[in-house]
mmCIF file of C-alpha atoms in Angstrom:
data_model
loop_
_atom_site.group_PDB
_atom_site.id
_atom_site.type_symbol
_atom_site.label_atom_id
_atom_site.label_comp_id
_atom_site.label_asym_id
_atom_site.label_seq_id
_atom_site.Cartn_x
_atom_site.Cartn_y
_atom_site.Cartn_z
ATOM 1 C CA MET A 1 -9.020 -17.422 -122.750
ATOM 2 C CA VAL A 2 -5.517 -18.678 -122.005
ATOM 3 C CA THR A 3 -6.575 -19.836 -118.518
ATOM 4 C CA THR A 4 -9.402 -21.867 -120.021
ATOM 5 C CA SER A 5 -7.006 -23.373 -122.565
ATOM 6 C CA ARG A 6 -4.492 -24.217 -119.836
ATOM 7 C CA GLU A 7 -7.162 -25.912 -117.743
ATOM 8 C CA ALA A 8 -8.289 -27.950 -120.751
ATOM 9 C CA ALA A 9 -4.668 -28.958 -121.375
ATOM 10 C CA PHE A 10 -4.185 -29.936 -117.715
ATOM 11 C CA LYS A 11 -7.300 -32.107 -117.713
ATOM 12 C CA ARG A 12 -6.090 -33.916 -120.820
ATOM 13 C CA ARG A 13 -2.555 -34.353 -119.513
ATOM 14 C CA LYS A 14 -3.895 -35.728 -116.229
ATOM 15 C CA LYS A 15 -5.634 -38.403 -118.320
ATOM 16 C CA GLY A 16 -2.254 -39.343 -119.811
ATOM 17 C CA ILE A 17 -2.639 -37.679 -123.209
ATOM 18 C CA SER A 18 0.674 -36.632 -124.766
ATOM 19 C CA PHE A 19 1.699 -32.991 -125.006
ATOM 20 C CA GLU A 20 1.747 -33.265 -128.803
ATOM 21 C CA LYS A 21 -1.791 -34.654 -128.987
ATOM 22 C CA ILE A 22 -3.039 -31.978 -126.557
ATOM 23 C CA SER A 23 -1.397 -29.324 -128.713
ATOM 24 C CA GLN A 24 -3.219 -30.589 -131.780
ATOM 25 C CA GLY A 25 -6.559 -30.544 -129.933
ATOM 26 C CA ILE A 26 -6.450 -27.035 -128.473
ATOM 27 C CA LEU A 27 -7.100 -24.232 -130.894
ATOM 28 C CA SER A 28 -8.522 -20.851 -130.082
ATOM 29 C CA PRO A 29 -9.601 -18.089 -132.453
ATOM 30 C CA SER A 30 -8.023 -15.478 -130.175
ATOM 31 C CA ILE A 31 -4.655 -17.171 -129.594
ATOM 32 C CA GLY A 32 -4.391 -19.679 -132.436
ATOM 33 C CA GLY A 33 -2.576 -22.938 -131.770
ATOM 34 C CA ILE A 34 -0.508 -23.789 -128.733
ATOM 35 C CA SER A 35 2.782 -25.638 -129.088
ATOM 36 C CA ALA A 36 3.478 -28.874 -127.246
ATOM 37 C CA THR A 37 6.497 -27.154 -125.667
ATOM 38 C CA THR A 38 4.275 -24.432 -124.212
ATOM 39 C CA ILE A 39 1.834 -26.987 -122.843
ATOM 40 C CA LYS A 40 4.705 -28.939 -121.270
ATOM 41 C CA ARG A 41 6.013 -25.720 -119.655
ATOM 42 C CA TRP A 42 2.516 -24.962 -118.309
ATOM 43 C CA TRP A 43 2.184 -28.522 -116.961
ATOM 44 C CA ASN A 44 5.569 -28.517 -115.219
ATOM 45 C CA ARG A 45 4.844 -25.155 -113.604
ATOM 46 C CA TYR A 46 1.406 -26.411 -112.534
ATOM 47 C CA LEU A 47 2.865 -29.528 -110.912
ATOM 48 C CA ALA A 48 5.595 -27.499 -109.209
ATOM 49 C CA GLN A 49 3.047 -25.037 -107.789
ATOM 50 C CA VAL A 50 0.182 -27.362 -106.866
ATOM 51 C CA GLY A 51 1.664 -28.476 -103.508
ATOM 52 C CA ARG A 52 1.969 -24.940 -102.117
ATOM 53 C CA THR A 53 -1.402 -23.986 -103.542
ATOM 54 C CA SER A 54 -2.992 -27.078 -101.949
ATOM 55 C CA ILE A 55 -1.691 -26.030 -98.540
ATOM 56 C CA TRP A 56 -3.161 -22.545 -99.039
ATOM 57 C CA VAL A 57 -6.555 -23.990 -100.039
ATOM 58 C CA ALA A 58 -6.473 -26.370 -97.042
ATOM 59 C CA GLY A 59 -5.733 -23.413 -94.751
ATOM 60 C CA LYS A 60 -8.663 -21.474 -96.159
ATOM 61 C CA LEU A 61 -10.952 -24.475 -95.669
ATOM 62 C CA ILE A 62 -9.901 -24.684 -92.023
ATOM 63 C CA HIS A 63 -10.515 -20.944 -91.706
ATOM 64 C CA PHE A 64 -14.033 -21.480 -93.111
ATOM 65 C CA GLY A 65 -14.681 -24.064 -90.376
ATOM 66 C CA GLU A 66 -13.931 -27.327 -92.179
ATOM 67 C CA GLU A 67 -13.501 -30.004 -89.525
ATOM 68 C CA GLU A 68 -12.483 -32.947 -91.695
ATOM 69 C CA ASP A 69 -8.819 -33.968 -91.464
ATOM 70 C CA LEU A 70 -7.765 -32.576 -94.831
ATOM 71 C CA LEU A 71 -4.276 -34.091 -94.735
ATOM 72 C CA ARG A 72 -5.787 -37.557 -94.512
ATOM 73 C CA LEU A 73 -7.542 -36.914 -97.810
ATOM 74 C CA HIS A 74 -4.120 -37.078 -99.473
ATOM 75 C CA SER A 75 -3.807 -40.594 -100.856
ATOM 76 C CA LYS A 76 -0.075 -41.074 -100.342
ATOM 77 C CA GLY A 77 0.890 -38.689 -97.572
ATOM 78 C CA VAL A 78 4.624 -38.229 -97.113
ATOM 79 C CA ASN A 79 5.766 -40.437 -100.009
ATOM 80 C CA SER A 80 3.628 -38.726 -102.598
ATOM 81 C CA THR A 81 4.344 -37.884 -106.197
ATOM 82 C CA ALA A 82 3.344 -34.639 -107.854
ATOM 83 C CA LEU A 83 0.389 -36.453 -109.434
ATOM 84 C CA ASP A 84 -0.750 -37.715 -106.005
ATOM 85 C CA THR A 85 -0.656 -34.149 -104.727
ATOM 86 C CA LEU A 86 -2.559 -33.023 -107.818
ATOM 87 C CA GLU A 87 -5.350 -35.478 -106.916
ATOM 88 C CA TRP A 88 -5.399 -34.078 -103.362
ATOM 89 C CA PHE A 89 -5.548 -30.560 -104.765
ATOM 90 C CA HIS A 90 -8.614 -31.408 -106.831
ATOM 91 C CA THR A 91 -10.316 -32.912 -103.770
ATOM 92 C CA LEU A 92 -9.599 -29.761 -101.760
ATOM 93 C CA LEU A 93 -10.697 -27.554 -104.622
ATOM 94 C CA GLN A 94 -14.074 -29.264 -104.828
ATOM 95 C CA LYS A 95 -14.606 -28.566 -101.127
ATOM 96 C CA TYR A 96 -13.342 -24.983 -101.466
ATOM 97 C CA THR A 97 -15.698 -24.098 -104.307
ATOM 98 C CA LEU A 98 -18.689 -25.369 -102.304
ATOM 99 C CA TYR A 99 -18.208 -22.494 -99.856
ATOM 100 C CA PHE A 100 -18.747 -20.071 -102.735
ATOM 101 C CA GLN A 101 -21.502 -22.078 -104.429
ATOM 102 C CA PHE A 102 -19.340 -22.020 -107.540
ATOM 103 C CA ASN A 103 -20.206 -24.170 -110.538
ATOM 104 C CA PRO A 104 -16.905 -25.126 -112.232
ATOM 105 C CA SER A 105 -18.631 -26.179 -115.447
ATOM 106 C CA MET A 106 -19.301 -22.521 -116.204
ATOM 107 C CA LYS A 107 -15.739 -21.115 -116.232
ATOM 108 C CA GLY A 108 -13.453 -23.774 -114.872
ATOM 109 C CA TYR A 109 -11.596 -24.001 -111.590
ATOM 110 C CA LEU A 110 -8.495 -22.022 -112.492
ATOM 111 C CA SER A 111 -10.258 -18.802 -113.441
ATOM 112 C CA PHE A 112 -12.184 -18.951 -110.179
ATOM 113 C CA LEU A 113 -9.256 -19.938 -107.987
ATOM 114 C CA ASN A 114 -6.757 -17.454 -109.425
ATOM 115 C CA ILE A 115 -9.026 -14.613 -108.288
ATOM 116 C CA HIS A 116 -8.659 -15.815 -104.691
ATOM 117 C CA LEU A 117 -5.013 -16.877 -104.628
ATOM 118 C CA PRO A 118 -2.110 -14.633 -103.691
ATOM 119 C CA ALA A 119 -0.096 -13.716 -106.822
ATOM 120 C CA GLU A 120 2.796 -16.066 -106.023
ATOM 121 C CA LEU A 121 0.452 -19.088 -105.854
ATOM 122 C CA ARG A 122 -1.599 -18.520 -109.007
ATOM 123 C CA LEU A 123 -1.740 -21.454 -111.350
#
Protein backbone atom coordinates (compact mmCIF):
# COMPACT_ATOMS: atom_id res chain seq x y z
CA MET A 1 0.00 0.00 0.00
CA VAL A 2 2.81 2.42 0.79
CA THR A 3 4.35 1.91 -2.67
CA THR A 4 1.04 2.79 -4.30
CA SER A 5 0.74 5.88 -2.09
CA ARG A 6 4.30 6.93 -2.93
CA GLU A 7 3.66 6.56 -6.65
CA ALA A 8 0.49 8.64 -6.36
CA ALA A 9 2.47 11.30 -4.48
CA PHE A 10 5.23 11.29 -7.11
CA LYS A 11 2.75 11.72 -9.96
CA ARG A 12 1.19 14.69 -8.19
CA ARG A 13 4.53 16.27 -7.33
CA LYS A 14 5.69 15.88 -10.93
CA LYS A 15 2.65 17.96 -11.90
CA GLY A 16 3.86 20.71 -9.55
CA ILE A 17 1.44 20.12 -6.68
CA SER A 18 2.82 21.17 -3.29
CA PHE A 19 3.87 18.63 -0.68
CA GLU A 20 1.21 19.98 1.69
CA LYS A 21 -1.59 19.62 -0.86
CA ILE A 22 -0.41 16.09 -1.75
CA SER A 23 -0.41 15.21 1.94
CA GLN A 24 -4.00 16.35 2.28
CA GLY A 25 -5.05 14.28 -0.74
CA ILE A 26 -3.48 10.94 0.18
CA LEU A 27 -5.25 8.98 2.86
CA SER A 28 -5.23 5.25 3.30
CA PRO A 29 -7.27 3.12 5.69
CA SER A 30 -4.22 0.96 6.42
CA ILE A 31 -1.68 3.74 7.01
CA GLY A 32 -3.81 6.80 7.72
CA GLY A 33 -2.51 10.17 6.60
CA ILE A 34 0.95 10.94 5.31
CA SER A 35 2.77 14.09 6.39
CA ALA A 36 4.11 16.60 3.89
CA THR A 37 7.57 16.05 5.41
CA THR A 38 7.38 12.33 4.65
CA ILE A 39 6.28 12.99 1.08
CA LYS A 40 9.13 15.47 0.62
CA ARG A 41 11.61 12.87 1.96
CA TRP A 42 10.20 10.27 -0.46
CA TRP A 43 10.43 12.74 -3.37
CA ASN A 44 14.02 13.75 -2.64
CA ARG A 45 15.09 10.12 -2.36
CA TYR A 46 13.25 9.32 -5.60
CA LEU A 47 14.99 12.14 -7.47
CA ALA A 48 18.37 11.16 -6.03
CA GLN A 49 17.91 7.52 -7.09
CA VAL A 50 16.22 7.93 -10.48
CA GLY A 51 19.46 8.56 -12.44
CA ARG A 52 21.12 5.31 -11.35
CA THR A 53 17.88 3.40 -11.78
CA SER A 54 17.46 4.83 -15.30
CA ILE A 55 20.90 3.55 -16.27
CA TRP A 56 19.99 0.09 -14.95
CA VAL A 57 16.71 0.07 -16.91
CA ALA A 58 18.54 1.25 -20.06
CA GLY A 59 21.05 -1.58 -19.62
CA LYS A 60 18.27 -4.13 -19.31
CA LEU A 61 16.60 -2.77 -22.44
CA ILE A 62 19.86 -3.17 -24.36
CA HIS A 63 20.15 -6.70 -22.97
CA PHE A 64 16.62 -7.42 -24.26
CA GLY A 65 17.73 -6.33 -27.75
CA GLU A 66 16.56 -2.71 -27.84
CA GLU A 67 18.35 -1.02 -30.73
CA GLU A 68 17.16 2.55 -30.27
CA ASP A 69 19.76 4.99 -28.94
CA LEU A 70 18.34 5.27 -25.43
CA LEU A 71 20.65 8.09 -24.36
CA ARG A 72 19.28 10.27 -27.13
CA LEU A 73 15.83 9.90 -25.61
CA HIS A 74 17.05 12.06 -22.72
CA SER A 75 15.83 15.57 -23.46
CA LYS A 76 18.75 17.50 -21.99
CA GLY A 77 21.68 15.12 -22.04
CA VAL A 78 24.69 16.28 -20.04
CA ASN A 79 23.18 19.50 -18.66
CA SER A 80 20.10 17.84 -17.26
CA THR A 81 18.20 18.49 -14.07
CA ALA A 82 16.78 15.78 -11.86
CA LEU A 83 13.35 16.45 -13.39
CA ASP A 84 14.78 16.01 -16.92
CA THR A 85 16.21 12.66 -15.85
CA LEU A 86 12.87 11.75 -14.30
CA GLU A 87 11.21 12.31 -17.69
CA TRP A 88 13.84 10.08 -19.32
CA PHE A 89 13.23 7.44 -16.66
CA HIS A 90 9.52 7.38 -17.44
CA THR A 91 10.26 7.00 -21.16
CA LEU A 92 12.59 4.07 -20.45
CA LEU A 93 10.11 2.55 -18.04
CA GLN A 94 7.37 2.53 -20.65
CA LYS A 95 9.67 0.63 -23.00
CA TYR A 96 10.80 -1.73 -20.23
CA THR A 97 7.28 -2.71 -19.21
CA LEU A 98 6.41 -3.57 -22.82
CA TYR A 99 8.84 -6.49 -22.67
CA PHE A 100 6.78 -7.94 -19.83
CA GLN A 101 3.39 -6.99 -21.28
CA PHE A 102 2.74 -5.17 -18.02
CA ASN A 103 -0.25 -2.87 -17.65
CA PRO A 104 0.76 -0.09 -15.22
CA SER A 105 -2.84 0.96 -14.61
CA MET A 106 -3.34 -2.21 -12.59
CA LYS A 107 -0.67 -1.79 -9.88
CA GLY A 108 1.53 1.09 -10.89
CA TYR A 109 5.10 1.16 -12.13
CA LEU A 110 6.91 1.15 -8.81
CA SER A 111 5.44 -2.09 -7.49
CA PHE A 112 6.35 -3.78 -10.76
CA LEU A 113 9.80 -2.26 -11.10
CA ASN A 114 10.89 -2.82 -7.49
CA ILE A 115 10.47 -6.57 -8.01
CA HIS A 116 13.08 -6.43 -10.79
CA LEU A 117 15.54 -3.91 -9.37
CA PRO A 118 18.54 -4.78 -7.22
CA ALA A 119 17.89 -3.74 -3.59
CA GLU A 120 20.17 -0.68 -3.74
CA LEU A 121 18.23 0.77 -6.70
CA ARG A 122 14.67 0.28 -5.48
CA LEU A 123 12.54 3.37 -5.54
